[in-house]
mmCIF file of C-alpha atoms in Angstrom:
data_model
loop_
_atom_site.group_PDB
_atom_site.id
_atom_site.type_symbol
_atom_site.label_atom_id
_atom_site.label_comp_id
_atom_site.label_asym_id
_atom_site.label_seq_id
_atom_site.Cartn_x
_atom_site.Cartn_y
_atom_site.Cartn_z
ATOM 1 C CA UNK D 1 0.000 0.000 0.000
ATOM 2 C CA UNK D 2 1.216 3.671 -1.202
ATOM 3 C CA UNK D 3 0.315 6.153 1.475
ATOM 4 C CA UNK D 4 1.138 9.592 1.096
ATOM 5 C CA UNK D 5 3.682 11.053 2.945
ATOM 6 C CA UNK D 6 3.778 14.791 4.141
ATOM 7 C CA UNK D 7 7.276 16.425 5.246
ATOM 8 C CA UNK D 8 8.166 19.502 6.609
ATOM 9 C CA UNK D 9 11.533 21.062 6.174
ATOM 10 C CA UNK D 10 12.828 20.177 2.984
ATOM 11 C CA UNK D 11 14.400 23.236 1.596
ATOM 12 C CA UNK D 12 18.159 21.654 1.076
ATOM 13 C CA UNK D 13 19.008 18.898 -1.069
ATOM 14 C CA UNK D 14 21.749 18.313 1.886
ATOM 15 C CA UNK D 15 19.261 18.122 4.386
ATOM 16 C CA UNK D 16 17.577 15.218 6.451
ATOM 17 C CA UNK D 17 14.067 16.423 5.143
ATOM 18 C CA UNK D 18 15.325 15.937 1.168
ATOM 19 C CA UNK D 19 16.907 12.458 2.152
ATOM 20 C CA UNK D 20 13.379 11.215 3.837
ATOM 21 C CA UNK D 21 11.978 12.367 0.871
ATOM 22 C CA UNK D 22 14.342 10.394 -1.641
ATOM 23 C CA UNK D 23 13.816 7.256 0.702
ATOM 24 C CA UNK D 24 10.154 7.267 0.861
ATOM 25 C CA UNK D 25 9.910 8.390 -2.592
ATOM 26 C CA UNK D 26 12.069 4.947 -3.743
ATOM 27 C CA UNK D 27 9.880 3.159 -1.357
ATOM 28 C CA UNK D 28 7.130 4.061 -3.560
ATOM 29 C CA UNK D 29 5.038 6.587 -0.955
ATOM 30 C CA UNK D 30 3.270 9.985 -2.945
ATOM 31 C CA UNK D 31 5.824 12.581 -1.252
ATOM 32 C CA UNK D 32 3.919 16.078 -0.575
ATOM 33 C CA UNK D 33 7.136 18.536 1.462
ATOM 34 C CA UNK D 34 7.438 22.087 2.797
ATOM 35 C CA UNK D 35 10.144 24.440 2.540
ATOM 36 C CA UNK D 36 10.768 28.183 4.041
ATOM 37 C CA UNK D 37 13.612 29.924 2.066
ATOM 38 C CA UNK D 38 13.474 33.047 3.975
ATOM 39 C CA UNK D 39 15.095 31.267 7.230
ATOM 40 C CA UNK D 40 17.095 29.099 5.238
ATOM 41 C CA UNK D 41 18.595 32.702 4.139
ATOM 42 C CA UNK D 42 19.191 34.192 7.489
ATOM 43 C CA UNK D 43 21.738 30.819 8.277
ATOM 44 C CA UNK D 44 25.089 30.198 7.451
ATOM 45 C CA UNK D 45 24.414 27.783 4.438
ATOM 46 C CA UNK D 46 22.133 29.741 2.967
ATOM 47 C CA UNK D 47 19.335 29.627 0.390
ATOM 48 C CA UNK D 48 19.504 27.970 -3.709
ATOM 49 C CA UNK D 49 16.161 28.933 -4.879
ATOM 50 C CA UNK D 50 15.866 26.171 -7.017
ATOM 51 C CA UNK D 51 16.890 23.806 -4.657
ATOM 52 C CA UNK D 52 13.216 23.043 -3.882
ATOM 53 C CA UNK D 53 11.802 22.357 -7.311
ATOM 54 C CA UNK D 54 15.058 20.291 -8.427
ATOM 55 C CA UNK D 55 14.292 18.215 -5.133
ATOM 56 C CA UNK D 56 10.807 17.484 -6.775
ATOM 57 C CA UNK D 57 12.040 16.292 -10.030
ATOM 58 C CA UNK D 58 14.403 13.528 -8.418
ATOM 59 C CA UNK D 59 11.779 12.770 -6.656
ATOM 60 C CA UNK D 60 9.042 12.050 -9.561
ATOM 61 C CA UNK D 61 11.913 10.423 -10.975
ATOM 62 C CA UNK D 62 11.242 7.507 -8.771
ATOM 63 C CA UNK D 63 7.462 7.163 -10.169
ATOM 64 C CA UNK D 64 5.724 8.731 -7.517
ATOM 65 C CA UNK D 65 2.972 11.882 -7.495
ATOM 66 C CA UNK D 66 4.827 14.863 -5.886
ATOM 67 C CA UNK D 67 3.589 17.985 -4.529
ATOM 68 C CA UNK D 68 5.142 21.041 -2.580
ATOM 69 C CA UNK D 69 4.402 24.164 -1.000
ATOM 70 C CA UNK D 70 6.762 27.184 0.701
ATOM 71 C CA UNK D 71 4.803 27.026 3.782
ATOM 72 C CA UNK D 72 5.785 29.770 7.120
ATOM 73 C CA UNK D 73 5.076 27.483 9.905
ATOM 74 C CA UNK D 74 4.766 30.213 12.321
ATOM 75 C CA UNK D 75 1.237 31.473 11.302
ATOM 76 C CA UNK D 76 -1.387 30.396 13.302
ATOM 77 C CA UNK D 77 -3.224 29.064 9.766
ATOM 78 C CA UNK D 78 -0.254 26.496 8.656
ATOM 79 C CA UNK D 79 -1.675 22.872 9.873
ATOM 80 C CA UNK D 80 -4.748 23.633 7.809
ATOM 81 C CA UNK D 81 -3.215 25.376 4.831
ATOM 82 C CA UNK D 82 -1.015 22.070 4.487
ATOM 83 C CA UNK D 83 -3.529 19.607 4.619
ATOM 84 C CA UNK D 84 -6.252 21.354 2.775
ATOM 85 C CA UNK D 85 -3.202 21.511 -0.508
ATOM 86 C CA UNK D 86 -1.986 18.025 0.188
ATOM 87 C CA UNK D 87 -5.874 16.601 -0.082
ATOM 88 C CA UNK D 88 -6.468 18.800 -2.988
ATOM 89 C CA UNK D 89 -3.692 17.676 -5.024
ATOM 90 C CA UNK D 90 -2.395 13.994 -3.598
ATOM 91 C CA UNK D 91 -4.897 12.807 -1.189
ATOM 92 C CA UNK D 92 -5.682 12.018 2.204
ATOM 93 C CA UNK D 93 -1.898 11.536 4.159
ATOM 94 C CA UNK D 94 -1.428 8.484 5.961
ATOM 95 C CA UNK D 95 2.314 9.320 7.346
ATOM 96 C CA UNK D 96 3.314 13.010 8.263
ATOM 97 C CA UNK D 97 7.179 13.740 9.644
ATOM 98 C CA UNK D 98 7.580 16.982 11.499
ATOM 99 C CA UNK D 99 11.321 17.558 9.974
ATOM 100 C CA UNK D 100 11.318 21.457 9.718
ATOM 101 C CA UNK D 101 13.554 23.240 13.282
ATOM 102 C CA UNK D 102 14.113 26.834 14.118
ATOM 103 C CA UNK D 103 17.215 27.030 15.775
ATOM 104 C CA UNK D 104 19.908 30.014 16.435
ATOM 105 C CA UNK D 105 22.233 30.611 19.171
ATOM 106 C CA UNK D 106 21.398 31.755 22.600
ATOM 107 C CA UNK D 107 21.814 31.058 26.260
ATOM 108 C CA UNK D 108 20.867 32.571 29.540
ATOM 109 C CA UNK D 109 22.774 35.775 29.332
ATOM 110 C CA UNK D 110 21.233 36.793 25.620
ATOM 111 C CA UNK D 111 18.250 35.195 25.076
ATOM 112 C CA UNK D 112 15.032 37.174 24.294
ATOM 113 C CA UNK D 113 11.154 36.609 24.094
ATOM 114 C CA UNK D 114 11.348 37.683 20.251
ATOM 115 C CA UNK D 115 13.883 34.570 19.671
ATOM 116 C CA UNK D 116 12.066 32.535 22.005
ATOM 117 C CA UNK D 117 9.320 32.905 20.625
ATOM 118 C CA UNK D 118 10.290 31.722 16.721
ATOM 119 C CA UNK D 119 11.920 28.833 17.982
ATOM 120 C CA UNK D 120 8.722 28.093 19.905
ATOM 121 C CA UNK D 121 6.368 28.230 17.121
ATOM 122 C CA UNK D 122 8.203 26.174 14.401
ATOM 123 C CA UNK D 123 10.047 23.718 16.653
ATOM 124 C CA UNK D 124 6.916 22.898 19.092
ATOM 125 C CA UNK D 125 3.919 24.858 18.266
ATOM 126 C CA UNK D 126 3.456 23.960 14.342
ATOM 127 C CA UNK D 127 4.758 20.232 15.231
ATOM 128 C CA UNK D 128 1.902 20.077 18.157
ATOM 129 C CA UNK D 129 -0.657 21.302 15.507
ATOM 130 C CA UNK D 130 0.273 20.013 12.846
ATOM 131 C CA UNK D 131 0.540 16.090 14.192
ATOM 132 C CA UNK D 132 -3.143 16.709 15.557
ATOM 133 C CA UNK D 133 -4.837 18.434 12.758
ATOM 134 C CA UNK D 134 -3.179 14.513 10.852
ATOM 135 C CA UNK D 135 -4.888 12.922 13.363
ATOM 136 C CA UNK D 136 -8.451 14.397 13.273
ATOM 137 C CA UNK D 137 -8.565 14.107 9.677
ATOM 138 C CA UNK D 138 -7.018 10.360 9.384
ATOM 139 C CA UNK D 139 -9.865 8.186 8.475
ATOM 140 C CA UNK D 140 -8.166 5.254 6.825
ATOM 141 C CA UNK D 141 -8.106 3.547 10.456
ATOM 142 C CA UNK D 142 -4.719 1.946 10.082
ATOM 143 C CA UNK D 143 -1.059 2.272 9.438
ATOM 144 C CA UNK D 144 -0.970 6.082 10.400
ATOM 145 C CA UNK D 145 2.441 7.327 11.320
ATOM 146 C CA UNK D 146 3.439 10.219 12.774
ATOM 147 C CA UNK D 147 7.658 10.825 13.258
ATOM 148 C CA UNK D 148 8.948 14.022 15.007
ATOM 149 C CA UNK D 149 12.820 15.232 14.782
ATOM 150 C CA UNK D 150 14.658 15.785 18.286
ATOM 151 C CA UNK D 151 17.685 16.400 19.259
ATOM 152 C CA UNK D 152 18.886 14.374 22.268
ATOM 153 C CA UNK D 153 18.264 17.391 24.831
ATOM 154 C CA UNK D 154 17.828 14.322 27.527
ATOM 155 C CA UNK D 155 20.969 12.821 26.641
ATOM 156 C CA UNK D 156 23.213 15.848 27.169
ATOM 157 C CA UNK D 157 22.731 19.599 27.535
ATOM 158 C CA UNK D 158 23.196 21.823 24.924
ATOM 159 C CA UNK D 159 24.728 25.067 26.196
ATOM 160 C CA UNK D 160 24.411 27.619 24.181
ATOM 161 C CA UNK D 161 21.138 26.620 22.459
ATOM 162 C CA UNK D 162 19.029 26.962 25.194
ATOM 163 C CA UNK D 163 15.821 27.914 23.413
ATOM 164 C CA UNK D 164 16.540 25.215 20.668
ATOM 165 C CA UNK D 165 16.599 22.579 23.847
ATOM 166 C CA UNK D 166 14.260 24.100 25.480
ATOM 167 C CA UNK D 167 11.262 23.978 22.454
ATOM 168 C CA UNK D 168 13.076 20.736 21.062
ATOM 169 C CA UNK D 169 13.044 19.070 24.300
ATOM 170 C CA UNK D 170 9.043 19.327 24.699
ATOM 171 C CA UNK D 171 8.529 17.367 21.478
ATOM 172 C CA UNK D 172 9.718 14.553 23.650
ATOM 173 C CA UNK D 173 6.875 14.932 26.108
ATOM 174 C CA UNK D 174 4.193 15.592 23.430
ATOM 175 C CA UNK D 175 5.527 12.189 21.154
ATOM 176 C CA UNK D 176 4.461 10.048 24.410
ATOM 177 C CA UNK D 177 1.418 11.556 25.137
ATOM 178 C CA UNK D 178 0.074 11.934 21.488
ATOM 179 C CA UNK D 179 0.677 8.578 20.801
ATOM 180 C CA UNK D 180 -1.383 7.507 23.667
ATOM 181 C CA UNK D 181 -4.144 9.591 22.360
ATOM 182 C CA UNK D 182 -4.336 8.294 18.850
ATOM 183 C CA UNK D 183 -3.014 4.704 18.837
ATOM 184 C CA UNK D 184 -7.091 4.204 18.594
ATOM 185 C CA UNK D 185 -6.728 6.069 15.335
ATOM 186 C CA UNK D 186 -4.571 3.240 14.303
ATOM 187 C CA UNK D 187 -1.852 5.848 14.216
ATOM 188 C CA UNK D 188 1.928 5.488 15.761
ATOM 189 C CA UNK D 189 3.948 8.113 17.271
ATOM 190 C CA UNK D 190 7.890 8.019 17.817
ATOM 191 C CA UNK D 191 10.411 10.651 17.790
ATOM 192 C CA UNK D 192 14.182 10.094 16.583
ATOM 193 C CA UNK D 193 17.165 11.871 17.453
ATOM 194 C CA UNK D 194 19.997 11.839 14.577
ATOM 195 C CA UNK D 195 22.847 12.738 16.265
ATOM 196 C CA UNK D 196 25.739 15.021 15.142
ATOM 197 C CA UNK D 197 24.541 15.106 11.314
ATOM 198 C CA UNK D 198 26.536 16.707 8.107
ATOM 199 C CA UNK D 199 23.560 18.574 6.398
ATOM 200 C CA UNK D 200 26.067 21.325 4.770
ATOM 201 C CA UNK D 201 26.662 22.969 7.950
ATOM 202 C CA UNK D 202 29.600 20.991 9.177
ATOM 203 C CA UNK D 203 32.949 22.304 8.478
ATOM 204 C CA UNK D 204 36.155 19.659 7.745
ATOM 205 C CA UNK D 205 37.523 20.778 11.404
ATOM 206 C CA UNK D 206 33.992 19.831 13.093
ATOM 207 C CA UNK D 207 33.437 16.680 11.323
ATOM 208 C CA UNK D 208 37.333 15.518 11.962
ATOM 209 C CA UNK D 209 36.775 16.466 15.712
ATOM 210 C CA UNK D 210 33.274 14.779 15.907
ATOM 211 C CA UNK D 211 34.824 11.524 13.966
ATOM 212 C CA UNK D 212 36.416 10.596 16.557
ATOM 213 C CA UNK D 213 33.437 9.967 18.924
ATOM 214 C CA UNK D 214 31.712 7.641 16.646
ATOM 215 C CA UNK D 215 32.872 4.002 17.000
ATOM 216 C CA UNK D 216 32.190 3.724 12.601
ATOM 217 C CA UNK D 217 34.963 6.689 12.529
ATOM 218 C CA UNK D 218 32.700 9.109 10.874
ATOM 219 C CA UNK D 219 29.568 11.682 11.632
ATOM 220 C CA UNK D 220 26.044 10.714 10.562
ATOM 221 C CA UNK D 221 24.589 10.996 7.192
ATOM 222 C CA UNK D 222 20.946 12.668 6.490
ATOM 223 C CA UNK D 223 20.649 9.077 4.863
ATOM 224 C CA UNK D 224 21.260 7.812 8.255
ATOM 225 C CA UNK D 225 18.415 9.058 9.801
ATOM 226 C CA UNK D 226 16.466 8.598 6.597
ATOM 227 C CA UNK D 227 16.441 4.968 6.904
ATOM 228 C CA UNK D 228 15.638 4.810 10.286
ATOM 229 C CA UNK D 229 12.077 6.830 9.457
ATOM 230 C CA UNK D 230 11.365 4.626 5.995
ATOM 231 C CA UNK D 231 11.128 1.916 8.845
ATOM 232 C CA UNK D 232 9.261 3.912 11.472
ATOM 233 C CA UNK D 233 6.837 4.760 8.612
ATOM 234 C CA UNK D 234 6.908 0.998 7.189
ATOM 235 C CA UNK D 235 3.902 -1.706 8.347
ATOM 236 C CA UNK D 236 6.417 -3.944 10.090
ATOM 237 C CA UNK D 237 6.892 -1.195 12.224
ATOM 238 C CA UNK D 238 3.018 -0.645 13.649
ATOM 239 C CA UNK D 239 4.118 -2.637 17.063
ATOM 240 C CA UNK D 240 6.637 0.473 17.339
ATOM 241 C CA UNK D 241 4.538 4.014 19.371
ATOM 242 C CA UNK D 242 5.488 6.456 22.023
ATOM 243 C CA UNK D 243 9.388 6.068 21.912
ATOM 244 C CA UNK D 244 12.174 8.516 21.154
ATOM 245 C CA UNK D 245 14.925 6.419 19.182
ATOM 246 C CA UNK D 246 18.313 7.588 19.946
ATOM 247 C CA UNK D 247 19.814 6.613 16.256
ATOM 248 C CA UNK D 248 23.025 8.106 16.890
ATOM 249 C CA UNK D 249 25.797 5.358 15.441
ATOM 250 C CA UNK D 250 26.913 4.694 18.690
ATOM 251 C CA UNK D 251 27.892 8.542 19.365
ATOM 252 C CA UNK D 252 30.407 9.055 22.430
ATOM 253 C CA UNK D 253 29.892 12.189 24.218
#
């Protein structure tokens, strides 16, 4: 069975959300993904403009439908702008992975309500609303799936990204309790943290220094983590709700 598969965040062909695309794409799922340029501006890797639309074209390469939309995740209106353009051009979604982050540096000494705020509504808000507005409009009554992106805040802390933990680290909480909520649905719920991943942002000196803590010798691919979801997202893996998968290749802090 092809179910359609909604993902957020996948503005960089580099990027975990373009490599769960490719993987669920060659598994033979419709893909429908999101992308914001504007914030993939403001970072240090920048924005390709036709980085989205060149994404979509691999993608139909693999014989699947394909849709996409820029989508700000911040506005109160985004869960039901989504799903309304993923019915009217693909179809009812049966898997939906909450990919797309806000994250910038802060800690206690600078950080402000303003910045907050943003990392609030993309990293926890939109994933809260948009993983229930899934689940009140799944009617297929089995093989739902539902996969959040975390970071590992309980494994470690994260000093200097305290409102990244902070928002990051409630997807956690809301993974266990959703899935509770809908497993009636016939819906699963899990969260997986990557680990140190080379999206484009990594430079040689941070990858050489990060190599070391990885028994395989080297950092984690987005294909990594890719993998890991076309499982969570499979039918073998319907047994598998409420858990936050630490898929880290055996990282040494």
């Amino acid at each position: 069975m092809n179910r359609i598969a909604v993902v957020t965040g996948a503005s960089r062909l580099k990027g975990i959300g373009a490599a769960v695309c490719r993987e669920l794409a060659k598994a033979g799922h419709p893909v429908f993904f999101t992308y914001w340029s504007p914030y993939d501006e403001e970072m240090p890797w920048g924005s390709v403009a036709s980085e989205p639309q060149v994404l979509k074209e691999e993608l139909e390469g693999f014989g699947v439908p394909v849709g996409l939309m820029e989508l700000d995740l911040t506005s109160m209106e985004a869960a039901d702008l989504l799903f309304r353009k993923v019915r009217e051009q693909l179809g009812q979604p049966s898997i939906l992975i909450n990919n797309a982050a806000y994250s910038t540096k802060d800690d206690y000494s600078t950080i402000t309500p303003e910045d907050l705020d943003k990392h609030y509504f993309v990293n926890i808000r939109a994933t809260t609303l948009l993983s229930s507005r899934f689940a009140q409009q799944f009617t297929i009554g089995r093989a739902g799936r539902i996969v959040n992106l975390t970071s590992g805040q309980f494994q470690r802390p994260m000093p200097g990204e305290l409102s990244y933990a902070t928002t990051k680290g409630a997807i956690d909480a809301m993974t266990i309790t959703l899935a509770a909520e809908v497993g009636k649905l016939g819906i699963t719920v899990n969260a997986i943290n990557p680990g140190p991943t080379d999206t484009g942002w990594m430079t040689e000196e941070i990858k050489s220094g990060l190599s070391e803590m990885f028994p395989s010798g080297r950092v984690g691919l987005p294909i990594d983590v890719a993998r890991t979801i076309k499982f969570l997202v499979s039918e073998e893996a319907e047994w598998v709700t409420g858990q936050i998968i630490h898929s880290e290749g055996g990282f040494r802090r």
